[in-house]
Structures are given as C-alpha cells and as structure tokens.
PDB file of C-alpha atoms in Angstrom:
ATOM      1  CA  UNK E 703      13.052  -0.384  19.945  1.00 75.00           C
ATOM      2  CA  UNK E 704      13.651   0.755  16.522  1.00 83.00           C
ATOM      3  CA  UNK E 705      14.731   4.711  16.175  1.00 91.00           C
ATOM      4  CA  UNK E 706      16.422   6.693  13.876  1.00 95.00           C
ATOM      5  CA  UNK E 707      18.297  10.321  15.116  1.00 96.00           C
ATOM      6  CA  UNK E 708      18.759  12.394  12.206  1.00 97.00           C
ATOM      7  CA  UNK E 709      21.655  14.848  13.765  1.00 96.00           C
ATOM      8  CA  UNK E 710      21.059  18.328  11.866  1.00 96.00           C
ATOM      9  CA  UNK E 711      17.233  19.892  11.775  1.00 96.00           C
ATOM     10  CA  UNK E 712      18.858  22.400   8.737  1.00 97.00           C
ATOM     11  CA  UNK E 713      21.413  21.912   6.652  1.00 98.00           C
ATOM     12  CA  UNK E 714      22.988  24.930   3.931  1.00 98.00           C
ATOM     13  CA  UNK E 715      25.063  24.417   1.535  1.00 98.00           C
ATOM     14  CA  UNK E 716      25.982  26.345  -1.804  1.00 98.00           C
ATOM     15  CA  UNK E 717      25.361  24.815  -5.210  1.00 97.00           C
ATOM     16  CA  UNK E 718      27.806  22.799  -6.923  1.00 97.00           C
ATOM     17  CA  UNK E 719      29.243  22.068  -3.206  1.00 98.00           C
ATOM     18  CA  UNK E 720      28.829  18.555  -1.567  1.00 98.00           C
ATOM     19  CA  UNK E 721      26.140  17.493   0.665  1.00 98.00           C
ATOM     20  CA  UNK E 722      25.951  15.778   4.472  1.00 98.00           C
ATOM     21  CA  UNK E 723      23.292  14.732   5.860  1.00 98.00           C
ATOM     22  CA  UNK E 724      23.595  12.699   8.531  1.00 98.00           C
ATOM     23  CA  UNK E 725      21.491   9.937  10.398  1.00 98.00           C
ATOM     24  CA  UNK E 726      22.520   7.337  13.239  1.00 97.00           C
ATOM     25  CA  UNK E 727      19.776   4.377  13.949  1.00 94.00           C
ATOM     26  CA  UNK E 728      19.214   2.132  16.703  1.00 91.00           C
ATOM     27  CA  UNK E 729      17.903  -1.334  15.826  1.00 84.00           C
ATOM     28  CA  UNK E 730      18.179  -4.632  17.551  1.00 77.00           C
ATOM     29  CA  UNK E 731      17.737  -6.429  14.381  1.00 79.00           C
ATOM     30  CA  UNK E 732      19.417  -6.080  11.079  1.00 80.00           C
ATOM     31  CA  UNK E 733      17.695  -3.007   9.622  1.00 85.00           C
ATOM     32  CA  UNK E 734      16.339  -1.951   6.669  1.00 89.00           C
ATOM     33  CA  UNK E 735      16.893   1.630   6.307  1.00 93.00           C
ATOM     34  CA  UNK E 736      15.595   4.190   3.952  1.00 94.00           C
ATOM     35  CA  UNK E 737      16.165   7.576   2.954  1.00 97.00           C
ATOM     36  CA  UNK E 738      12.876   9.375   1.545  1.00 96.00           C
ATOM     37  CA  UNK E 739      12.883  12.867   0.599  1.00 96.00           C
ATOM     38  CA  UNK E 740       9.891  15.824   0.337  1.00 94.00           C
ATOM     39  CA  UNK E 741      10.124  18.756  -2.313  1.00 92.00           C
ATOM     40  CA  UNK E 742       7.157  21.283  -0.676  1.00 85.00           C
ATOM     41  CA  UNK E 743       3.710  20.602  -1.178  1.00 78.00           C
ATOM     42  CA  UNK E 744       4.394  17.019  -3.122  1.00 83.00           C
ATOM     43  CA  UNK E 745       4.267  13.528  -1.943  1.00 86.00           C
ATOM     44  CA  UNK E 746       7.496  11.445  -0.411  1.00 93.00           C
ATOM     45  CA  UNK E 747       9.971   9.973  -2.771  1.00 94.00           C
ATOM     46  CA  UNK E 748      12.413   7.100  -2.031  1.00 94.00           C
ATOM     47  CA  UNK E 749      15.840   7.877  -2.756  1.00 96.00           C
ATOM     48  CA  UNK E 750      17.268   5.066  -2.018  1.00 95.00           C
ATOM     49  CA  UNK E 751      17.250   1.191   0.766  1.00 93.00           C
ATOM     50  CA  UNK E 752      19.643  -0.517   2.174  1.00 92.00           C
ATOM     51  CA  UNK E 753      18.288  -4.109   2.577  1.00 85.00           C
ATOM     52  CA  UNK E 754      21.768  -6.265   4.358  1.00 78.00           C
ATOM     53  CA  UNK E 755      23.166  -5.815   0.821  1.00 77.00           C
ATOM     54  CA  UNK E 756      26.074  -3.824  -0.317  1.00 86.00           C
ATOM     55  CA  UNK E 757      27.038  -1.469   2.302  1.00 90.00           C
ATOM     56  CA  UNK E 758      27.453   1.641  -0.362  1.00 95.00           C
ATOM     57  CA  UNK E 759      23.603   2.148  -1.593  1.00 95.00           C
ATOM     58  CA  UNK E 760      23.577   4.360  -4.635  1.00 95.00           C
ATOM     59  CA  UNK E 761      20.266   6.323  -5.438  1.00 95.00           C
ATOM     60  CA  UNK E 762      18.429   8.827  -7.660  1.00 95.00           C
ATOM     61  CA  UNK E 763      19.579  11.939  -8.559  1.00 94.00           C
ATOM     62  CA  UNK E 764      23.545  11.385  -7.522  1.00 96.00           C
ATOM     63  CA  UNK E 765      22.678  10.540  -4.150  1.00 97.00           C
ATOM     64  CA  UNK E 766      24.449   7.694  -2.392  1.00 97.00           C
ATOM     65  CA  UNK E 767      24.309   6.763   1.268  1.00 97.00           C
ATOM     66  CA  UNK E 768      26.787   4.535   3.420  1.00 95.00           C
ATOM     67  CA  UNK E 769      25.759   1.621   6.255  1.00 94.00           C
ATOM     68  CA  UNK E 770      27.861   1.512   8.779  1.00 94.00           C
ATOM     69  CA  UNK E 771      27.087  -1.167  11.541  1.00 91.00           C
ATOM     70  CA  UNK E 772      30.100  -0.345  13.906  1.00 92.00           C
ATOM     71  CA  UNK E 773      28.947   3.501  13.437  1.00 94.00           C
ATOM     72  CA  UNK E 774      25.074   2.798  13.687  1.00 94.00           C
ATOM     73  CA  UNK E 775      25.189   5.475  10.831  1.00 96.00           C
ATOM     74  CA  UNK E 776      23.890   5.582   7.661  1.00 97.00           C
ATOM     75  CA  UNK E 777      24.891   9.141   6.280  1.00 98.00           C
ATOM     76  CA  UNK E 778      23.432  10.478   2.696  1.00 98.00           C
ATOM     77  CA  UNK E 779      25.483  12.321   0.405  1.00 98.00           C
ATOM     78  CA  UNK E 780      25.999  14.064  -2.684  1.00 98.00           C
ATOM     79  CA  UNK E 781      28.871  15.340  -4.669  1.00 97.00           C
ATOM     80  CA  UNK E 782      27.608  18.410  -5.666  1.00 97.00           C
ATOM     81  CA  UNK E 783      24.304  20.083  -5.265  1.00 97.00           C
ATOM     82  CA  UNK E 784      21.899  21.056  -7.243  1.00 97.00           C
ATOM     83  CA  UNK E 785      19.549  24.056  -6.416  1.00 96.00           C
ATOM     84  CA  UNK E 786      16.550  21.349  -7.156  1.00 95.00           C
ATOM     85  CA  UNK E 787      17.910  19.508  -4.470  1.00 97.00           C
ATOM     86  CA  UNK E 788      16.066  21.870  -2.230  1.00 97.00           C
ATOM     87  CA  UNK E 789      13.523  19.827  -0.199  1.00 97.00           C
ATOM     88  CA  UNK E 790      13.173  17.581   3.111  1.00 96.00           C
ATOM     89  CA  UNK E 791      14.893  14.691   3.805  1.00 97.00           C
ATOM     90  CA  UNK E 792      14.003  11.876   5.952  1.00 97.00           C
ATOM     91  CA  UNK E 793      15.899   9.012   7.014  1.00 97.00           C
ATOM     92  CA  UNK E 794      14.009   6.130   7.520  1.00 95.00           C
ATOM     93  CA  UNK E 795      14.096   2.636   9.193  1.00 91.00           C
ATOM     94  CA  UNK E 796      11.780  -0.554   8.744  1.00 88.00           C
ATOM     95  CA  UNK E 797      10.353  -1.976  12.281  1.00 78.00           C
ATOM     96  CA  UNK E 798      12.137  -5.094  12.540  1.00 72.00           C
ATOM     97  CA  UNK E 799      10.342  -7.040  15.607  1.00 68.00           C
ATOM     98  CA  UNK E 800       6.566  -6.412  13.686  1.00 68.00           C
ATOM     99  CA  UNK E 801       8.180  -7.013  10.057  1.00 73.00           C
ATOM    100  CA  UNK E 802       5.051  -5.291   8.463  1.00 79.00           C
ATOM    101  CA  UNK E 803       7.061  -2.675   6.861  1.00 82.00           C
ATOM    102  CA  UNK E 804       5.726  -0.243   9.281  1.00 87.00           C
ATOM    103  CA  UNK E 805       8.501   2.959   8.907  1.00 91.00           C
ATOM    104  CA  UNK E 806       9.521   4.966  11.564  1.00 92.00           C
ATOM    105  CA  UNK E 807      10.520   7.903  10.375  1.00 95.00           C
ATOM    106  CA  UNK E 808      13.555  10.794  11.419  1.00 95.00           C
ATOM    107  CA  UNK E 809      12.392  14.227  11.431  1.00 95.00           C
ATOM    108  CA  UNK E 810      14.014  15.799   9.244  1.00 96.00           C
ATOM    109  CA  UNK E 811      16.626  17.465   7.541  1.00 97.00           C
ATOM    110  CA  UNK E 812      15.459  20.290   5.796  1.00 97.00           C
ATOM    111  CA  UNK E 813      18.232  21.036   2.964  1.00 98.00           C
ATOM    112  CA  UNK E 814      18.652  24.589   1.594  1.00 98.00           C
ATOM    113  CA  UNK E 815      20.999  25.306  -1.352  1.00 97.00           C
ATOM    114  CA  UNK E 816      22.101  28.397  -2.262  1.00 97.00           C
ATOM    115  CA  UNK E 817      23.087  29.692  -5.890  1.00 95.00           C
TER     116      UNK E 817
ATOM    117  CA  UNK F1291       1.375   3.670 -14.425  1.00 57.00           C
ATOM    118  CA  UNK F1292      -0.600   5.084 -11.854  1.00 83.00           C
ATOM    119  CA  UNK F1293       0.487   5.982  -8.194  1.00 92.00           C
ATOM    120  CA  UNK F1294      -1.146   5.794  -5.137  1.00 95.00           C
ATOM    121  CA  UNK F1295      -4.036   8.584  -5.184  1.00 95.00           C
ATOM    122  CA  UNK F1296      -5.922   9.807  -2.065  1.00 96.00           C
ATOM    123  CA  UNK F1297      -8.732  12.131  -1.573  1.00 96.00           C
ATOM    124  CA  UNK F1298      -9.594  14.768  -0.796  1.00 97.00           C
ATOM    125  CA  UNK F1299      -6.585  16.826  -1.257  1.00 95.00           C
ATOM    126  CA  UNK F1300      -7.626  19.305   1.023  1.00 96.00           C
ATOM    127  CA  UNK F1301     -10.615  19.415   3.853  1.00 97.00           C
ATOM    128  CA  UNK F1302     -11.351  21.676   6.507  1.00 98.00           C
ATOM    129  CA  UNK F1303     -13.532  20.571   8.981  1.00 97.00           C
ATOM    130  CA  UNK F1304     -15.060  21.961  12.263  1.00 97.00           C
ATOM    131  CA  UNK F1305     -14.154  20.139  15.886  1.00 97.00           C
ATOM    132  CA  UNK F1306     -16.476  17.435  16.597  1.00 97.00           C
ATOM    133  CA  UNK F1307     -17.499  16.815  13.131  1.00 98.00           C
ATOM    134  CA  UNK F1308     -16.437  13.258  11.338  1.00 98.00           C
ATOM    135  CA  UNK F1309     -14.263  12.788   8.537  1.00 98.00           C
ATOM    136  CA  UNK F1310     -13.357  10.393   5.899  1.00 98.00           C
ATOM    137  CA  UNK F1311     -10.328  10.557   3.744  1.00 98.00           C
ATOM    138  CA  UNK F1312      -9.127   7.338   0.981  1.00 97.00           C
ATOM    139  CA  UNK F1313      -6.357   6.433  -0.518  1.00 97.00           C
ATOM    140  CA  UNK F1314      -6.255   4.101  -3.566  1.00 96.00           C
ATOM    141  CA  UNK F1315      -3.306   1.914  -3.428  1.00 95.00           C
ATOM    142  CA  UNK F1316      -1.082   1.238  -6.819  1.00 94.00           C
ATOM    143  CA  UNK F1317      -2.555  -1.659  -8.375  1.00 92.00           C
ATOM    144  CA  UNK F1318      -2.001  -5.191  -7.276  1.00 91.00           C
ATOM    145  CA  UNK F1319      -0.222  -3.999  -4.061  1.00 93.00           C
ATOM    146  CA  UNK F1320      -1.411  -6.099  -1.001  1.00 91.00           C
ATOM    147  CA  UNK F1321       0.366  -3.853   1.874  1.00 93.00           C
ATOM    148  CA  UNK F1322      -1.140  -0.767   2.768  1.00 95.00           C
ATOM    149  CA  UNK F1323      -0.240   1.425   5.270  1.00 96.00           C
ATOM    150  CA  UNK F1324      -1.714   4.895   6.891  1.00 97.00           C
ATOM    151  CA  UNK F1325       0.901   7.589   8.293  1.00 97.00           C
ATOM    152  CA  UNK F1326       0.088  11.030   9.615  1.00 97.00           C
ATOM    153  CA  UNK F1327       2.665  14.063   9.699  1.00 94.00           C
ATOM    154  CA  UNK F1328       2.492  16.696  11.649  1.00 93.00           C
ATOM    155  CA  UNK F1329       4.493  19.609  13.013  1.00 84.00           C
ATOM    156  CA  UNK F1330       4.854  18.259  16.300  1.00 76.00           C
ATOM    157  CA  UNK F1331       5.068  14.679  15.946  1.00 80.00           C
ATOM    158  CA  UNK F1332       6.962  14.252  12.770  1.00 87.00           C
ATOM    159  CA  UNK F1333       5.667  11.479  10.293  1.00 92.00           C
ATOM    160  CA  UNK F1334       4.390   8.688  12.822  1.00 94.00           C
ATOM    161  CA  UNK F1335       2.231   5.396  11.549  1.00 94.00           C
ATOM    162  CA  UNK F1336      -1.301   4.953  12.391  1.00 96.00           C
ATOM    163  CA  UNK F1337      -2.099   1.577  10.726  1.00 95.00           C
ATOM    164  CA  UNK F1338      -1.087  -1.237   8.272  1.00 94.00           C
ATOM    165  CA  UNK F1339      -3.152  -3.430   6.133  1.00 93.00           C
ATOM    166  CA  UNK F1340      -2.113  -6.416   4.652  1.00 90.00           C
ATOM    167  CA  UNK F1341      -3.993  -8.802   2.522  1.00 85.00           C
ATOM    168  CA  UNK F1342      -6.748 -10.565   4.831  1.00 83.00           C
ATOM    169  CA  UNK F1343      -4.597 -10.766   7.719  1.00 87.00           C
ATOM    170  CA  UNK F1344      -6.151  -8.429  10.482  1.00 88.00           C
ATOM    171  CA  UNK F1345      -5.287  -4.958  10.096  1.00 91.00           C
ATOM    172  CA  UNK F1346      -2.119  -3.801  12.916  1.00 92.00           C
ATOM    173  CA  UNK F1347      -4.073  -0.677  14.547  1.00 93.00           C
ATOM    174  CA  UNK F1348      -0.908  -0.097  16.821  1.00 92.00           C
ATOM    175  CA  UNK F1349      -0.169   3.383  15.499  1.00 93.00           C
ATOM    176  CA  UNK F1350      -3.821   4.743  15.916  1.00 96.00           C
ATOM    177  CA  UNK F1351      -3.405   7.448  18.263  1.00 94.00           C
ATOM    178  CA  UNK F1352      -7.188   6.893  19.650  1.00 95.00           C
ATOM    179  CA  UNK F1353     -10.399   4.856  19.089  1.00 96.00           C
ATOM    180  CA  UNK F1354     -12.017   7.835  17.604  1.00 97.00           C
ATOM    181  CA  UNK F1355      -9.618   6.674  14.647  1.00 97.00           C
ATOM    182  CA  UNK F1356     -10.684   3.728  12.897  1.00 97.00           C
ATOM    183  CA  UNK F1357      -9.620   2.280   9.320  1.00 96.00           C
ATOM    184  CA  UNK F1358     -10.941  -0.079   6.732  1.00 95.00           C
ATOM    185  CA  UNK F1359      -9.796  -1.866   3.253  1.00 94.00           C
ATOM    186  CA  UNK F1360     -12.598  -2.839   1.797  1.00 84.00           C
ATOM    187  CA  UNK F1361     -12.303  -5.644  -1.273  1.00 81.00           C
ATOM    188  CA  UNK F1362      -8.383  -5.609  -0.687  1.00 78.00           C
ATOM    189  CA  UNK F1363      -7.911  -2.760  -2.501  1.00 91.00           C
ATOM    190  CA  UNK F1364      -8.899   0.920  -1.665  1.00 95.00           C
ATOM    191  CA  UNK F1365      -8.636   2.372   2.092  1.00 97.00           C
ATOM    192  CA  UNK F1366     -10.672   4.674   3.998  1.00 97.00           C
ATOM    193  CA  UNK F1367      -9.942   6.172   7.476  1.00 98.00           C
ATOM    194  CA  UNK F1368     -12.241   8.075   9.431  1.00 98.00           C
ATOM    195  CA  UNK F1369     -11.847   9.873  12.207  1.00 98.00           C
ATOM    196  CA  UNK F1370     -14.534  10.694  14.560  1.00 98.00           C
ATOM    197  CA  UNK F1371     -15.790  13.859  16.547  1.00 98.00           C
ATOM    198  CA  UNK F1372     -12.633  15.781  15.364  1.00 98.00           C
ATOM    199  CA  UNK F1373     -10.462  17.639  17.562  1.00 97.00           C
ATOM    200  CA  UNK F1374      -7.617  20.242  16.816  1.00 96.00           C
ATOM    201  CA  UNK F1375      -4.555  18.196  17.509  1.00 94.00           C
ATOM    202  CA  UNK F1376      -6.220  16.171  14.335  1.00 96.00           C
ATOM    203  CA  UNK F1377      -4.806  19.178  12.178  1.00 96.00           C
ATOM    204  CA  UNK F1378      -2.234  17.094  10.283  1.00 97.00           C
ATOM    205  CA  UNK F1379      -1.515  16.003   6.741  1.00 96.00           C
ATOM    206  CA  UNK F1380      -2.648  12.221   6.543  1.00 97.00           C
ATOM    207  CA  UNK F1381      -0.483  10.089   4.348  1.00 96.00           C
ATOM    208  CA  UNK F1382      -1.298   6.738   2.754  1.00 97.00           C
ATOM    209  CA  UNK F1383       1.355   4.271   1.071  1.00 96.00           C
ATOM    210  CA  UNK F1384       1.516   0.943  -0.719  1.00 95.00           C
ATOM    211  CA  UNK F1385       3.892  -1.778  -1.157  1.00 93.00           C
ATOM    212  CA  UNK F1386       3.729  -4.937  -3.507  1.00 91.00           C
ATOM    213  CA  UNK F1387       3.896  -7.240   0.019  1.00 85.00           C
ATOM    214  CA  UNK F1388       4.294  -6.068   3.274  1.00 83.00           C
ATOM    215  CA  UNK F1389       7.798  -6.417   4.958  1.00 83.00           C
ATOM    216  CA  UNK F1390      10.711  -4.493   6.468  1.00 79.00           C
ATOM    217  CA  UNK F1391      12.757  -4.655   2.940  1.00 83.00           C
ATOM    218  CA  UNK F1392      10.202  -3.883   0.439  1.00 86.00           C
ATOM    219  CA  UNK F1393       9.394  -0.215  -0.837  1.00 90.00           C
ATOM    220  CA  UNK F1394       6.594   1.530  -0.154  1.00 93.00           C
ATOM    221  CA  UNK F1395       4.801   4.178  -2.617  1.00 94.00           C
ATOM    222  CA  UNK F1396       3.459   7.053  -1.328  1.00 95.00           C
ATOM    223  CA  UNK F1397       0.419   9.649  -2.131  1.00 95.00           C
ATOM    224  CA  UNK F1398       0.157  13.067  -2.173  1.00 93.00           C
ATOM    225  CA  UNK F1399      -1.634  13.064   1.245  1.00 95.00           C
ATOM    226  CA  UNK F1400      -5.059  14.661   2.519  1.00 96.00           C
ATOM    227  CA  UNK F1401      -4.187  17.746   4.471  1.00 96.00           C
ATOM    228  CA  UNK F1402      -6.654  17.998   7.261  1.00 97.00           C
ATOM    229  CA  UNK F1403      -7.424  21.141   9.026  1.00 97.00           C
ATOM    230  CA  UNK F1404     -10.114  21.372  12.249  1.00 97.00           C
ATOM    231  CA  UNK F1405     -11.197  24.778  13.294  1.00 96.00           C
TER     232      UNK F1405
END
C-alpha cells in the first residue's frame, strides 16, 4: 500500500535560515508525489509534483524538493525562510494501484519561523 | 479564473440531524474528489468522481455518507443522522482528468461542527 511518513510533526527555524522538511514514502509503483502546503484558515496549495521526471522538482516560492528512489525520500527545502513561510506542510503521494488521483496525504509538518 | 468554491463555509449542526455541503469544481474539470481533515485522522479521502464512470466510494467512512455529481459538474455530499466524530473540515478538489500525475485544485473547505 501507498504511505507517506512525514518524520518531524514541528519544525522551527529562524528567518533568513534554511528549511528541512522531511518525508519518506512507500509505494510499490512509481509514485507521484506532492508537496501541498496550508497557511491557517485558507485552502491547500500545491507547491510543487514530481511525476518520474527530473529528480530535482523546483516549486513556488523558492521551494525545491529532491526524489530519491534508493532513499524512498522526497525531502522539501528552502534556502532561506521567510516569516510568510509560516503554515502546514503536507507531503503527498498519488495512489498508484487505483490511478484515480486519489491522495493520501502525510500529516503534517507544521513550520514555525521566527524573526 | 475561478477556483473551486464550496459551501457553506461554516455549519453547525446538532447530532442526528442531516447535512449537505457542495463544492463547485473549476470549470471544465472532469475529476472530482471529496477529502475530509480532521484532528485525529489527518486529511483522508472519502470519494472520487470522474466523468460518467461510477463514482469510487472507497474512502466513505460509512453509508450514512453518500455523494453525488449531478450534470458532471457541481458535487454535493450529505451526510446523514450526524454524529460527533463528523466534526471535521470537509474538503473538495478538482483536476482537469483524473490520474495519479495530474494536479488537483482545492477549495476552501466546509468546516462542519455537530453538537
């Protein structure tokens, strides 16, 4: 079965400082994987896929996140954070055997930056 | 253009009562799916719509759930004779196709509360 393991429930960091947050999968199939992320009280926004194309995904807002099949990992990261960065982070894969799209989702990193 | 738009935003209901909450998809997207997030569970899928294929109800977490798309276009879910463990905020998303690569869209969500 498809499952995602995102490692830290909270992650802290100071602004201007670069951000981790890390997520190992387990798929049986060539995943799609996802990273979505939640500012408080608004809807989810995709940061950025990985669809079995280049390895090194590059997203919105300076985010960029890393497959790694012999890892199983597919870490998200930033440079240097901004205090809008701020928000919950999900990593995400797509369920392979059903191929609807159907998400399963981490649960969450909640990222705090502080000034 | 317009996202995906559900409604209410907000409903309080008391146990054993029904409820209905829609989403309207982004325009010309076939896939639609139905997730539901909540503090224990996480972000966890109920149901996915695609086209005029029958509906995969694999995520709904009992038949007092139930879910149509009516005309191919906007969703409703209703859940009957409420119960507390319903207390969750109820999240629906589109995508232009279904499928494990494409990206789906999602709304702001219908935050459901059962007293």
């Amino acid at each position: 079965a498809q499952s995602v393991t995102q490692l830290d429930s909270h992650v802290s960091v100071s602004e201007g400082t670069p951000v981790l947050l890390r997520c190992n999968y387990s798929s049986s199939y060539s995943p799609s994987l996802f990273w979505y992320v939640q500012h408080p009280n608004k809807g989810l926004q995709l940061l950025l896929k990985y669809t079995s194309a280049a390895t090194l995904v590059k997203g919105i807002n300076g985010f960029e996140a890393e497959f790694k099949k012999s890892e199983t990992s597919f870490h998200l990261t930033k440079p240097s954070a901004h205090m809008s960065d701020a928000a919950e982070y999900f990593c995400v894969v797509s369920d392979g055997p059903s191929n609807t799209g159907k998400l399963i989702f981490g649960q969450g990193t909640t990222l705090q930056v502080k000034p | 253009g317009a996202g995906v738009s559900q409604s209410p935003s907000n409903k309080v209901t008391e146990k054993g009562k029904d409820v209905e909450l829609r989403c309207d998809p982004i325009s010309g997207h076939t896939a639609l799916y139905w997730y539901r997030q909540s503090l224990g569970q996480g972000l966890e899928f109920l149901i996915y719509f695609q086209g005029n294929s029958a509906p995969d109800k694999s995520g709904l977490p009992s038949d007092r759930f139930s879910a149509e798309r009516t005309g191919g276009s906007v969703s409703t879910l209703t859940i009957q004779r409420t119960q507390q463990e319903d207390s969750a905020v109820y999240l629906c998303a589109s995508s232009l196709v279904g499928g494990i690569q494409e990206t789906q869209y999602f709304g702001p969500g219908t935050r459901l509360l059962v007293l």
